[in-house]
XYZ file of C-alpha atoms in Angstrom:
746
model
C 183.631 -117.358 -183.762
C 185.105 -119.858 -186.198
C 187.901 -119.327 -188.619
C 187.347 -120.838 -191.904
C 190.086 -120.203 -194.697
C 191.173 -116.834 -192.892
C 187.552 -115.456 -193.027
C 185.723 -114.820 -189.892
C 182.394 -116.275 -189.731
C 180.284 -115.686 -186.622
C 178.312 -118.416 -185.016
C 174.682 -117.955 -184.220
C 174.234 -115.997 -181.117
C 171.210 -116.695 -178.782
C 169.349 -114.703 -176.504
C 170.854 -114.978 -172.978
C 169.564 -112.224 -171.005
C 165.975 -110.930 -169.443
C 163.619 -108.799 -171.534
C 162.617 -106.605 -168.885
C 163.621 -108.062 -165.507
C 166.719 -106.741 -163.671
C 167.955 -110.103 -162.277
C 169.966 -112.784 -164.273
C 169.646 -115.439 -161.670
C 166.917 -117.983 -162.984
C 166.085 -121.383 -162.881
C 165.822 -123.835 -165.732
C 162.678 -125.824 -165.380
C 162.990 -129.674 -165.692
C 160.428 -132.490 -165.807
C 156.679 -131.842 -165.437
C 157.165 -128.305 -164.738
C 158.831 -127.612 -167.954
C 156.357 -129.404 -170.009
C 153.714 -127.483 -168.016
C 155.569 -124.174 -169.123
C 155.613 -125.160 -172.696
C 152.053 -126.662 -172.977
C 150.432 -123.231 -171.323
C 152.861 -120.979 -173.538
C 151.279 -122.982 -176.685
C 147.801 -122.277 -175.133
C 148.852 -118.618 -174.448
C 149.945 -118.075 -177.894
C 146.586 -119.941 -179.230
C 144.423 -117.662 -176.954
C 146.109 -114.653 -178.368
C 145.605 -115.862 -182.103
C 142.105 -116.767 -181.245
C 141.353 -113.334 -179.699
C 143.014 -111.293 -182.160
C 141.847 -113.052 -185.368
C 138.188 -113.512 -183.994
C 138.496 -117.406 -184.744
C 135.473 -118.124 -182.217
C 137.201 -121.361 -181.387
C 135.061 -121.499 -178.175
C 131.741 -122.467 -179.898
C 128.707 -120.907 -178.266
C 130.909 -118.578 -175.803
C 132.651 -115.584 -176.660
C 135.098 -114.659 -173.800
C 135.159 -110.817 -172.500
C 138.371 -109.148 -172.901
C 138.789 -109.257 -169.063
C 138.278 -113.102 -169.066
C 140.954 -113.318 -171.942
C 143.419 -111.435 -169.675
C 142.974 -113.567 -166.706
C 143.288 -116.488 -168.811
C 146.803 -115.192 -169.717
C 147.444 -114.195 -166.341
C 146.495 -117.834 -165.045
C 148.768 -119.480 -167.772
C 151.973 -117.404 -167.087
C 152.063 -115.509 -163.846
C 152.316 -118.794 -161.455
C 155.586 -119.586 -163.408
C 157.126 -116.496 -161.889
C 157.685 -118.318 -158.603
C 159.270 -121.261 -160.336
C 161.559 -119.729 -162.689
C 162.669 -116.680 -160.508
C 164.224 -117.830 -157.131
C 162.975 -116.312 -153.830
C 166.244 -115.025 -152.556
C 170.021 -114.931 -153.432
C 170.472 -118.083 -151.324
C 167.610 -120.146 -152.836
C 168.469 -122.984 -155.091
C 168.395 -122.602 -158.981
C 168.485 -126.520 -159.383
C 165.523 -127.208 -156.960
C 162.247 -125.575 -156.545
C 161.369 -124.888 -152.951
C 158.021 -125.936 -151.490
C 157.180 -122.244 -150.611
C 157.426 -121.487 -154.435
C 154.980 -124.381 -155.267
C 152.721 -123.027 -152.645
C 152.784 -119.491 -154.108
C 152.400 -121.183 -157.777
C 149.110 -122.851 -156.629
C 147.948 -119.873 -154.726
C 148.401 -117.589 -157.663
C 146.834 -120.052 -160.084
C 143.698 -120.540 -157.807
C 143.259 -116.731 -157.252
C 143.438 -116.109 -161.246
C 141.174 -118.915 -161.816
C 138.709 -117.743 -159.242
C 138.894 -114.190 -160.361
C 138.537 -115.141 -163.992
C 135.330 -117.134 -163.406
C 133.748 -114.214 -161.504
C 134.823 -111.433 -163.748
C 131.934 -111.586 -165.991
C 129.514 -111.297 -163.111
C 131.703 -108.425 -161.494
C 131.259 -106.367 -164.659
C 127.601 -106.929 -164.742
C 127.242 -105.877 -161.263
C 129.880 -103.249 -160.929
C 131.859 -105.070 -158.027
C 135.035 -102.920 -158.787
C 132.935 -99.916 -157.292
C 130.325 -101.924 -154.966
C 130.296 -104.637 -152.656
C 131.694 -107.877 -153.958
C 131.345 -111.175 -152.261
C 134.023 -112.034 -149.367
C 135.561 -114.868 -151.591
C 136.323 -112.456 -154.119
C 137.730 -109.960 -151.771
C 140.183 -112.743 -150.505
C 141.176 -113.827 -154.103
C 141.898 -110.123 -154.455
C 144.282 -110.158 -151.487
C 146.047 -113.209 -152.650
C 146.515 -111.922 -156.154
C 147.836 -108.406 -154.828
C 150.237 -110.353 -152.709
C 151.333 -112.584 -155.669
C 151.904 -109.441 -157.852
C 153.838 -107.643 -155.484
C 156.319 -110.995 -154.627
C 156.430 -111.359 -158.588
C 157.553 -107.615 -158.783
C 160.235 -108.184 -156.247
C 161.388 -111.560 -157.802
C 161.915 -110.126 -161.399
C 162.767 -106.256 -160.532
C 164.222 -106.629 -157.113
C 163.610 -105.001 -153.830
C 164.048 -101.556 -155.498
C 161.048 -102.154 -157.810
C 158.935 -103.563 -155.192
C 159.666 -100.585 -152.553
C 158.888 -98.144 -155.487
C 155.589 -99.745 -156.572
C 154.155 -101.098 -153.407
C 153.582 -97.886 -151.520
C 151.520 -96.719 -154.416
C 149.433 -99.641 -154.687
C 148.328 -98.850 -150.780
C 148.159 -95.180 -151.393
C 144.275 -95.281 -151.907
C 144.189 -96.347 -148.228
C 145.276 -93.071 -146.894
C 144.871 -90.824 -149.941
C 142.602 -88.483 -147.869
C 145.327 -87.507 -145.531
C 146.166 -83.983 -145.294
C 149.819 -84.314 -145.133
C 149.870 -85.619 -148.574
C 149.594 -82.161 -150.001
C 149.062 -82.333 -153.895
C 148.623 -85.867 -153.811
C 145.625 -85.720 -151.598
C 142.610 -87.546 -153.088
C 139.769 -89.760 -152.697
C 140.412 -92.337 -149.753
C 139.070 -95.836 -150.023
C 138.935 -98.908 -147.658
C 141.002 -102.084 -148.166
C 138.328 -104.066 -149.580
C 137.514 -101.321 -152.095
C 141.004 -101.063 -153.016
C 141.719 -104.615 -153.407
C 138.354 -105.002 -155.661
C 139.192 -102.230 -157.782
C 142.835 -103.689 -158.400
C 141.757 -107.073 -159.533
C 138.137 -106.412 -160.959
C 138.708 -103.038 -162.939
C 140.229 -102.499 -166.484
C 142.200 -99.618 -165.109
C 144.562 -101.623 -162.587
C 145.548 -105.219 -162.898
C 143.671 -105.431 -166.161
C 144.766 -101.987 -167.267
C 146.950 -100.788 -169.975
C 150.165 -102.882 -169.451
C 148.242 -106.234 -169.482
C 146.219 -105.045 -172.343
C 149.168 -104.150 -174.187
C 150.921 -107.563 -173.641
C 147.585 -109.405 -174.582
C 146.921 -107.637 -177.604
C 150.212 -106.749 -179.376
C 153.196 -107.812 -177.332
C 152.714 -111.504 -177.593
C 152.835 -111.445 -181.392
C 156.115 -109.383 -181.616
C 157.763 -111.679 -178.843
C 156.991 -114.723 -180.926
C 158.311 -113.109 -184.129
C 161.401 -112.164 -181.901
C 162.045 -115.648 -180.724
C 161.395 -117.169 -184.337
C 164.235 -114.686 -185.551
C 166.458 -116.098 -182.872
C 165.719 -119.540 -183.268
C 165.912 -119.521 -187.137
C 169.439 -117.873 -186.963
C 168.840 -114.352 -187.778
C 171.386 -113.344 -185.088
C 174.282 -114.835 -187.174
C 173.035 -113.086 -190.352
C 172.601 -109.832 -188.673
C 176.108 -109.872 -187.245
C 177.785 -111.225 -190.459
C 176.057 -108.459 -192.315
C 177.217 -105.882 -190.327
C 180.813 -106.977 -190.318
C 180.527 -107.406 -194.109
C 179.107 -103.733 -194.612
C 180.923 -101.836 -191.850
C 184.117 -103.867 -190.847
C 186.683 -102.105 -193.198
C 185.643 -98.631 -191.965
C 187.928 -96.656 -189.652
C 187.024 -98.095 -186.375
C 185.067 -100.500 -187.991
C 184.930 -103.261 -185.225
C 182.867 -100.596 -183.228
C 180.683 -99.434 -186.211
C 179.685 -102.990 -186.541
C 178.789 -103.249 -182.962
C 176.502 -100.243 -183.465
C 174.972 -101.746 -186.704
C 174.731 -105.252 -185.381
C 173.199 -104.169 -182.101
C 170.486 -101.975 -183.972
C 169.500 -105.241 -185.957
C 169.619 -107.599 -183.061
C 167.277 -105.581 -181.153
C 164.483 -107.018 -183.288
C 165.054 -110.289 -181.915
C 164.791 -109.455 -178.035
C 163.683 -105.919 -177.432
C 165.718 -106.044 -174.485
C 168.782 -103.708 -173.724
C 170.740 -106.518 -171.514
C 169.858 -109.192 -173.664
C 171.224 -107.273 -176.617
C 174.467 -106.613 -175.061
C 175.038 -110.081 -173.997
C 174.180 -111.307 -177.390
C 175.898 -108.958 -179.658
C 178.624 -107.780 -177.234
C 180.089 -111.331 -176.810
C 181.262 -111.075 -180.431
C 181.791 -107.345 -181.044
C 183.458 -106.240 -177.758
C 186.372 -108.730 -178.091
C 186.793 -107.538 -181.891
C 187.040 -103.976 -180.740
C 189.513 -104.703 -177.995
C 191.583 -106.617 -180.692
C 191.701 -103.458 -183.112
C 192.941 -100.945 -180.342
C 189.722 -99.856 -178.517
C 190.012 -99.550 -174.757
C 188.038 -102.384 -172.731
C 185.838 -99.683 -171.027
C 185.346 -97.622 -174.331
C 184.516 -100.857 -176.177
C 181.777 -101.828 -173.542
C 180.376 -98.384 -173.537
C 179.897 -98.513 -177.243
C 178.091 -101.691 -177.042
C 175.885 -100.238 -174.169
C 174.756 -97.349 -176.076
C 174.033 -99.351 -179.240
C 172.058 -101.782 -177.389
C 170.231 -99.053 -175.646
C 169.302 -97.433 -179.093
C 168.001 -100.681 -180.408
C 165.162 -100.796 -177.866
C 164.203 -97.211 -179.105
C 164.711 -98.057 -182.800
C 161.697 -99.358 -185.075
C 160.241 -101.490 -186.574
C 160.414 -103.791 -183.366
C 161.127 -101.526 -180.235
C 160.993 -102.562 -176.534
C 157.891 -103.652 -174.564
C 157.518 -100.097 -173.210
C 156.755 -98.869 -176.727
C 153.636 -101.031 -176.865
C 152.556 -99.915 -173.407
C 153.049 -96.436 -174.622
C 150.851 -96.864 -177.731
C 148.137 -98.411 -175.468
C 148.573 -95.377 -172.732
C 147.981 -92.784 -175.753
C 145.285 -94.745 -177.265
C 147.161 -94.961 -180.653
C 148.512 -97.632 -182.520
C 151.986 -99.042 -182.431
C 152.618 -98.233 -185.931
C 152.136 -94.559 -185.034
C 154.587 -95.118 -182.309
C 157.137 -96.828 -184.515
C 156.792 -94.137 -187.242
C 157.355 -91.230 -184.608
C 160.722 -93.113 -183.445
C 161.999 -93.122 -186.866
C 164.039 -89.740 -187.106
C 165.209 -89.817 -183.312
C 166.417 -93.237 -183.916
C 168.452 -92.179 -186.931
C 169.791 -88.967 -185.114
C 170.903 -91.190 -182.166
C 172.705 -93.906 -184.411
C 174.290 -91.200 -186.427
C 175.630 -89.702 -183.286
C 177.278 -92.873 -182.276
C 178.730 -93.485 -185.709
C 180.264 -90.245 -185.590
C 181.444 -90.419 -182.164
C 183.273 -93.711 -182.792
C 184.664 -92.490 -186.095
C 186.236 -89.088 -184.485
C 187.654 -91.326 -181.545
C 189.000 -93.697 -184.289
C 190.428 -91.104 -186.248
C 192.055 -89.285 -183.210
C 193.681 -92.570 -182.072
C 194.764 -93.696 -185.367
C 192.334 -97.049 -185.371
C 191.830 -98.893 -188.499
C 189.320 -101.190 -189.571
C 189.502 -104.822 -190.056
C 191.007 -106.556 -193.163
C 188.533 -107.386 -195.929
C 190.142 -110.912 -196.058
C 188.953 -111.784 -192.383
C 185.239 -110.389 -192.968
C 182.603 -112.217 -194.175
C 181.257 -111.861 -197.835
C 178.409 -109.423 -197.849
C 177.016 -111.285 -201.061
C 177.132 -114.635 -199.505
C 175.613 -113.510 -196.336
C 172.845 -111.796 -198.014
C 172.496 -114.992 -200.440
C 172.267 -117.183 -197.168
C 169.858 -114.944 -195.163
C 167.987 -112.925 -197.732
C 164.464 -114.074 -196.340
C 165.273 -112.379 -192.764
C 165.182 -108.974 -194.347
C 162.088 -110.045 -196.423
C 159.928 -110.939 -193.529
C 161.105 -107.693 -191.723
C 159.772 -105.705 -194.610
C 156.535 -107.729 -194.644
C 156.223 -106.800 -191.134
C 156.588 -103.167 -191.790
C 154.252 -103.364 -194.849
C 151.519 -104.935 -192.650
C 152.193 -102.329 -189.917
C 152.209 -99.234 -192.028
C 150.057 -99.787 -194.931
C 147.527 -102.681 -194.048
C 147.483 -101.294 -190.198
C 147.217 -104.529 -188.933
C 149.678 -104.380 -186.035
C 148.031 -106.992 -183.802
C 148.387 -109.505 -186.741
C 151.544 -108.544 -188.519
C 153.906 -110.481 -186.339
C 152.115 -113.748 -186.839
C 152.261 -113.352 -190.615
C 156.001 -112.580 -190.490
C 156.500 -115.398 -188.223
C 154.540 -117.996 -190.248
C 156.462 -116.986 -193.437
C 159.834 -116.972 -191.685
C 159.314 -120.578 -190.447
C 158.344 -121.767 -193.917
C 161.281 -119.925 -195.685
C 163.635 -121.223 -192.834
C 162.429 -124.710 -193.376
C 163.185 -124.512 -197.089
C 166.750 -123.261 -196.105
C 167.440 -126.304 -194.123
C 170.326 -128.711 -195.379
C 167.989 -131.593 -196.199
C 167.238 -132.448 -200.099
C 164.390 -130.811 -201.838
C 162.016 -133.801 -202.779
C 158.916 -134.151 -204.729
C 156.921 -134.304 -201.618
C 157.945 -130.674 -200.676
C 156.268 -129.510 -203.976
C 153.070 -131.565 -203.097
C 153.046 -129.930 -199.727
C 152.967 -126.508 -201.390
C 150.186 -127.408 -203.631
C 148.120 -129.028 -200.609
C 148.674 -125.785 -198.681
C 147.697 -123.490 -201.711
C 144.567 -125.588 -202.138
C 143.682 -125.422 -198.656
C 144.058 -121.514 -198.713
C 141.833 -121.367 -201.584
C 139.323 -123.508 -199.903
C 139.297 -121.643 -196.665
C 139.244 -118.250 -198.528
C 136.229 -119.306 -200.724
C 134.228 -120.696 -197.802
C 134.924 -117.926 -195.474
C 132.237 -115.456 -194.596
C 134.450 -112.534 -195.395
C 134.716 -113.796 -199.037
C 131.068 -113.355 -199.843
C 131.215 -109.857 -198.171
C 134.092 -108.919 -200.363
C 132.282 -110.205 -203.455
C 129.393 -107.952 -202.511
C 131.288 -104.919 -201.362
C 130.593 -101.862 -203.621
C 133.768 -100.489 -205.723
C 135.449 -97.628 -203.967
C 137.138 -96.906 -200.516
C 137.149 -99.860 -198.357
C 137.041 -102.415 -200.866
C 140.768 -103.431 -200.548
C 140.276 -103.784 -196.787
C 137.328 -105.997 -197.430
C 139.474 -108.350 -199.783
C 142.374 -108.353 -197.216
C 140.017 -109.446 -194.431
C 138.824 -112.284 -197.133
C 142.365 -113.261 -197.958
C 144.791 -112.732 -195.257
C 143.543 -115.318 -192.575
C 143.425 -117.974 -194.850
C 146.777 -117.291 -196.064
C 147.974 -117.435 -192.527
C 146.434 -120.718 -192.112
C 147.983 -121.896 -195.325
C 151.254 -121.045 -194.114
C 150.690 -122.713 -190.788
C 149.602 -125.856 -192.704
C 152.489 -126.056 -194.888
C 154.879 -125.788 -192.001
C 153.325 -128.732 -190.222
C 153.201 -130.693 -193.776
C 157.056 -129.928 -194.181
C 157.717 -131.342 -190.595
C 155.578 -134.405 -191.421
C 156.796 -135.274 -194.849
C 160.232 -134.524 -196.633
C 163.592 -133.374 -195.299
C 163.219 -129.614 -195.058
C 162.171 -129.487 -191.494
C 163.265 -128.019 -188.001
C 162.783 -130.984 -185.930
C 160.075 -131.334 -183.432
C 162.782 -130.502 -180.626
C 163.187 -127.228 -181.839
C 159.666 -126.283 -181.664
C 159.550 -127.250 -178.101
C 162.798 -125.052 -177.496
C 160.910 -122.257 -179.348
C 157.841 -122.562 -177.090
C 160.124 -122.868 -174.034
C 161.998 -119.600 -174.946
C 158.625 -117.640 -175.577
C 157.317 -119.013 -172.307
C 160.174 -117.667 -170.308
C 159.814 -114.182 -171.858
C 156.084 -114.207 -171.207
C 156.484 -115.040 -167.800
C 158.943 -112.334 -166.760
C 156.949 -109.743 -168.837
C 153.642 -110.748 -167.132
C 155.416 -110.589 -163.582
C 156.507 -107.171 -164.295
C 153.741 -105.780 -166.353
C 150.856 -107.018 -164.225
C 152.259 -105.463 -161.046
C 152.831 -102.291 -162.768
C 149.368 -101.959 -163.706
C 148.495 -101.422 -160.036
C 150.356 -98.150 -160.225
C 147.573 -96.846 -162.784
C 144.998 -98.446 -160.735
C 146.014 -96.436 -157.520
C 146.027 -93.058 -159.236
C 142.755 -93.766 -160.986
C 140.963 -94.822 -158.058
C 142.012 -91.867 -155.950
C 141.416 -89.434 -158.773
C 144.177 -87.403 -158.005
C 145.842 -87.265 -161.740
C 144.208 -83.954 -162.713
C 144.726 -81.982 -159.940
C 148.375 -83.081 -159.772
C 148.828 -81.900 -163.186
C 147.469 -78.382 -161.867
C 149.880 -78.379 -159.210
C 152.794 -79.155 -161.283
C 151.838 -76.316 -163.719
C 151.497 -74.074 -160.574
C 155.369 -74.910 -159.718
C 156.714 -74.584 -163.228
C 154.305 -71.912 -164.363
C 154.063 -71.710 -168.120
C 157.739 -72.701 -168.264
C 157.671 -75.796 -170.442
C 161.483 -76.220 -170.367
C 161.499 -76.144 -166.516
C 158.773 -78.930 -166.294
C 160.637 -81.002 -168.893
C 163.700 -80.534 -167.009
C 161.901 -81.776 -163.714
C 160.453 -84.600 -165.615
C 164.080 -85.482 -167.071
C 165.547 -85.411 -163.323
C 162.648 -87.459 -161.734
C 163.112 -90.130 -164.537
C 166.788 -90.439 -163.683
C 165.875 -90.958 -160.070
C 163.142 -93.271 -160.708
C 165.391 -95.098 -163.006
C 167.387 -96.038 -159.753
C 164.797 -98.343 -158.632
C 162.058 -98.943 -161.581
C 162.589 -101.071 -164.808
C 161.936 -98.962 -167.864
C 158.376 -99.808 -168.271
C 157.611 -98.910 -164.585
C 159.339 -95.774 -164.963
C 157.365 -94.727 -168.173
C 154.351 -95.767 -166.414
C 154.940 -93.604 -163.414
C 156.112 -90.512 -165.483
C 153.247 -90.947 -167.981
C 150.682 -90.763 -164.908
C 152.239 -87.999 -163.059
C 154.059 -85.592 -165.370
C 152.620 -86.357 -168.845
C 149.329 -84.599 -168.097
C 150.917 -81.440 -167.099
C 153.252 -81.418 -170.075
C 150.067 -81.866 -172.373
C 148.171 -79.125 -170.499
C 151.086 -76.673 -171.620
C 150.132 -77.443 -175.167
C 153.095 -79.789 -175.995
C 152.533 -82.364 -178.624
C 151.272 -85.600 -176.991
C 153.282 -88.165 -179.010
C 156.379 -85.835 -178.376
C 155.775 -85.840 -174.628
C 155.223 -89.424 -174.439
C 158.461 -90.068 -176.443
C 160.397 -87.806 -174.314
C 159.350 -89.874 -171.242
C 160.075 -93.023 -173.013
C 163.529 -91.992 -173.899
C 164.310 -90.534 -170.426
C 163.191 -93.684 -168.802
C 165.530 -95.541 -170.851
C 168.791 -93.338 -169.829
C 168.986 -95.116 -166.537
C 170.401 -98.076 -168.535
C 173.588 -96.216 -169.525
C 173.522 -93.499 -166.604
C 175.488 -94.370 -163.259
C 175.003 -95.462 -160.668
C 172.469 -98.206 -162.147
C 173.745 -98.389 -165.792
C 172.815 -102.017 -166.219
C 173.638 -102.060 -169.832
C 177.077 -100.428 -169.176
C 177.643 -103.061 -166.187
C 176.504 -106.173 -168.501
C 178.913 -104.780 -171.288
C 181.801 -104.086 -168.679
C 181.572 -107.868 -167.656
C 182.215 -108.868 -171.297
C 185.042 -106.280 -171.754
C 186.541 -107.042 -168.477
C 186.399 -103.257 -167.551
C 185.776 -101.456 -164.293
C 182.016 -101.288 -164.472
C 181.568 -97.614 -163.130
C 184.329 -96.459 -165.673
C 182.344 -98.096 -168.552
C 179.218 -96.242 -167.254
C 180.631 -92.859 -167.334
C 182.183 -93.607 -170.685
C 178.714 -94.895 -171.779
C 177.285 -91.326 -170.614
C 180.199 -89.695 -172.687
C 179.684 -91.899 -175.831
C 175.995 -91.584 -175.868
C 175.829 -88.015 -174.711
C 173.538 -87.176 -177.789
C 170.643 -89.220 -176.174
C 170.373 -86.689 -173.389
C 169.673 -83.837 -175.779
C 167.539 -85.680 -178.419
C 164.266 -85.768 -176.288
C 164.467 -82.129 -175.698
C 164.628 -81.580 -179.759
C 161.643 -83.296 -180.752
C 159.501 -81.666 -178.001
C 160.656 -78.411 -179.068
C 159.516 -79.237 -182.407
C 157.175 -82.270 -182.879
C 157.885 -82.436 -186.715
C 161.024 -84.670 -185.520
C 158.504 -87.197 -184.347
C 156.303 -86.867 -187.528
C 153.602 -84.813 -185.789
C 151.590 -82.065 -187.133
C 151.768 -78.678 -185.735
C 148.194 -78.715 -185.078
C 145.886 -81.619 -184.119
C 144.478 -83.033 -187.296
C 146.897 -81.128 -189.552
C 149.241 -82.420 -192.261
C 152.369 -84.002 -191.101
C 155.323 -81.628 -192.152
C 157.621 -84.187 -193.902
C 159.857 -81.636 -195.545
C 160.068 -79.697 -192.555
C 161.003 -82.949 -190.689
C 163.833 -83.797 -193.225
C 164.933 -80.144 -192.892
C 165.363 -80.546 -189.180
C 167.046 -83.943 -189.299
C 169.378 -82.640 -191.707
C 170.377 -79.612 -189.673
C 170.558 -81.889 -186.567
C 172.986 -84.175 -188.279
C 175.032 -81.197 -189.277
C 175.171 -80.091 -185.448
C 175.770 -83.528 -184.281
C 178.924 -83.697 -186.502
C 180.409 -80.692 -184.609
C 179.105 -81.959 -181.131
C 180.841 -85.350 -181.865
C 183.896 -83.355 -182.999
C 184.153 -81.524 -179.941
C 183.495 -84.234 -177.589
C 186.083 -86.674 -178.947
C 188.840 -84.007 -180.097
C 188.735 -84.890 -183.860
C 186.718 -82.620 -186.068
C 185.719 -84.017 -189.458
C 187.158 -81.603 -192.386
C 189.706 -79.996 -189.735
C 191.576 -82.890 -188.074
C 193.137 -83.818 -184.585
C 192.381 -80.834 -182.352
C 195.375 -81.652 -180.138
C 197.186 -79.664 -183.053
C 195.531 -76.460 -181.644
C 197.773 -76.655 -178.469
C 196.475 -74.631 -175.291
C 193.336 -73.706 -177.482
C 192.296 -77.307 -177.752
C 189.726 -77.313 -175.010
C 188.216 -73.844 -175.651
C 187.654 -74.768 -179.106
C 186.184 -78.270 -178.425
C 183.633 -76.564 -175.906
C 182.823 -73.937 -178.700
C 182.153 -76.631 -181.059
C 179.981 -78.747 -178.856
C 177.999 -75.429 -178.014
C 177.779 -74.370 -181.703
C 176.858 -77.735 -182.615
C 173.916 -77.961 -180.000
C 172.419 -74.561 -181.173
C 172.877 -75.795 -184.806
C 170.956 -79.092 -183.985
C 168.359 -77.772 -181.789
C 165.295 -76.790 -183.604
C 163.604 -73.478 -183.415
C 159.842 -72.626 -183.186
C 157.591 -74.530 -180.857
C 158.456 -73.895 -177.193
C 161.826 -72.345 -178.346
C 161.675 -68.423 -178.402
C 163.838 -68.298 -181.577
C 162.864 -69.404 -185.083
C 164.918 -72.013 -187.051
C 166.771 -69.310 -189.139
C 167.749 -67.371 -185.849
C 169.146 -70.666 -184.426
C 171.294 -71.443 -187.597
C 172.475 -67.819 -187.553
C 173.658 -67.936 -184.019
C 175.145 -71.500 -184.676
C 177.040 -69.830 -187.545
C 178.261 -67.177 -185.557
C 179.714 -69.664 -183.173
C 181.192 -72.157 -185.468
C 182.505 -70.485 -188.506
C 185.335 -68.511 -186.541
C 185.827 -71.671 -184.383
C 186.129 -73.940 -187.356
C 188.440 -71.583 -189.242
C 190.575 -70.898 -186.176
C 190.870 -74.613 -185.528
C 191.561 -75.301 -189.063
C 194.410 -72.655 -189.249
C 196.046 -73.974 -185.911
C 195.767 -77.682 -186.903
C 197.527 -76.974 -190.420
C 200.305 -75.084 -188.748
C 200.760 -77.903 -186.425
C 200.967 -80.298 -189.299
C 203.384 -78.045 -191.305
C 205.577 -77.585 -188.304
C 205.563 -81.257 -187.449
């Protein structure tokens, strides 16, 4: 933070934490290893673009999806053993010989499996009898995946996942009870894990290869171009003067910064270094400031348009688009952030905490004038996701446009050559469009439905090529440039994130493969239903409790996969909406980040705030308490996740808005009761001995009001609102009378 003429201007924050891993102890690669990572990261991005845009760069050869997946694994997975040390005692400055051995072994196994995967698909080796070398390569890959899980997620993740990867070896045992399934040999299990599209090459790696890479590249581009500075300055400019303004800034800024990293811990470390000290300076307790930042950063991963990696896995798991998942997340995210804002507002009002003076804050107009193009590229991303339905392409267009606009925003002078660069890029775009196969198809396409899409196919790819050409021309000619060193840093930052995610997602894929091979999923769903009967709330409570327990050892993605396999089918069999069920699992899988004893987000924030970690964790639960109820709300009525009441029916938008309004009204009372200051009434300490009974009644009444009726609830919306009124009206009137009397006597 720098002081310029008494006005606060925040420096550019950079991503400093992990995307999904649970360890902060990593190596910075040097020399040939660093350049190898940079080169293979560039190759990974190129392979993704080639596959997603069907560029057919490999003339005369079209790679299978499985070959493409193994290429990505070959490029990224071996680096897990170089970037993540093998133990707490291992050096972070020097790469040990055994790390190099693991690197070579993993690369060799991935390469051998890649060149054999086509033949494996043709001959059905995942179920048949593959050659011995393939089996041994499978053993090596299996070992490498488990070690990668241990290094990125710790022993707890390995000990949770590994038993299930070997589960098919003893699945026929009677003592397993409901988990009894089809048993396989070691050779069959290894072959299935590394050759089938249900295990290593299953949903997590498919999500990474198809969608996640593009969004990670976009997030890194935002970070490298200085979007963090823009988002934080905008948050301070818009919210800094409000009551408890520093905390509200933290909430707003963390929500925006989530687009850059998609990581809870990284978000805490990026935004928290700037917002937590400011919160403390304006009167917030250290533990409370840390709790606010932890909750805000957790919400950022749950909020569209760019959510955490788990959301992409969820879309792949459900067989739907990421755009559908992002749409479904809008109202829950709004309710969560409204709840955080109201909690902070009530706390600030009760404790007399003011906002920051306007003279100390950045200018909103100057901030927008300087960084308007960040908002523009986010809007472009949303339009391409929701209107053009091009989720695997959208982040690449947004990234290319962001690079061009950021080059133009660089301090160098605009010269004639820059205009020439634009003309050349436009001419190249027009030429690529006219000479493309899609252009002739678009000209011949008959009027009517589908014609717009045909023209988009003809135009969009040449436009992307033109923007990338313009980026290159700007770097070669003129002063409006990044400089090649920044592109190297851009690739290196992407590479480290790719390596980390592949290390976790690839290993977690074996969870799915194990249950798929044993065929136990369908029978397990029936067994869970036998335990819960037809009581959906009981099964949801079981799922919530299980997720909290699993959160002690699993990363959020692994926790989601586990519950989506084991509990998801049972909840769907009860007739609950599929999107609502998976969103429920997604939310509860995230809650361990603010729930002790794990609470990694809270502990990271506590380190910045200088507060006791466990105290910050418990305060995080208190501040973010609304998130524990939200998942039950949208399962009770799927209109809150913009889902139709019946499959294929119209989305009830008006009902969704109505339910959102009543939920917000209920949250006002919940937050007032929790913090002891009710909007419209005042500080409830004025109620004397009745303070706590009134606060409890406000929370209960608010919950009744916020909970939607219908669906799995035995009461209608009207009944719920009348019940809330019976609780809240006399409670509020009594509180108002007592508080006013206390003011008058004071």
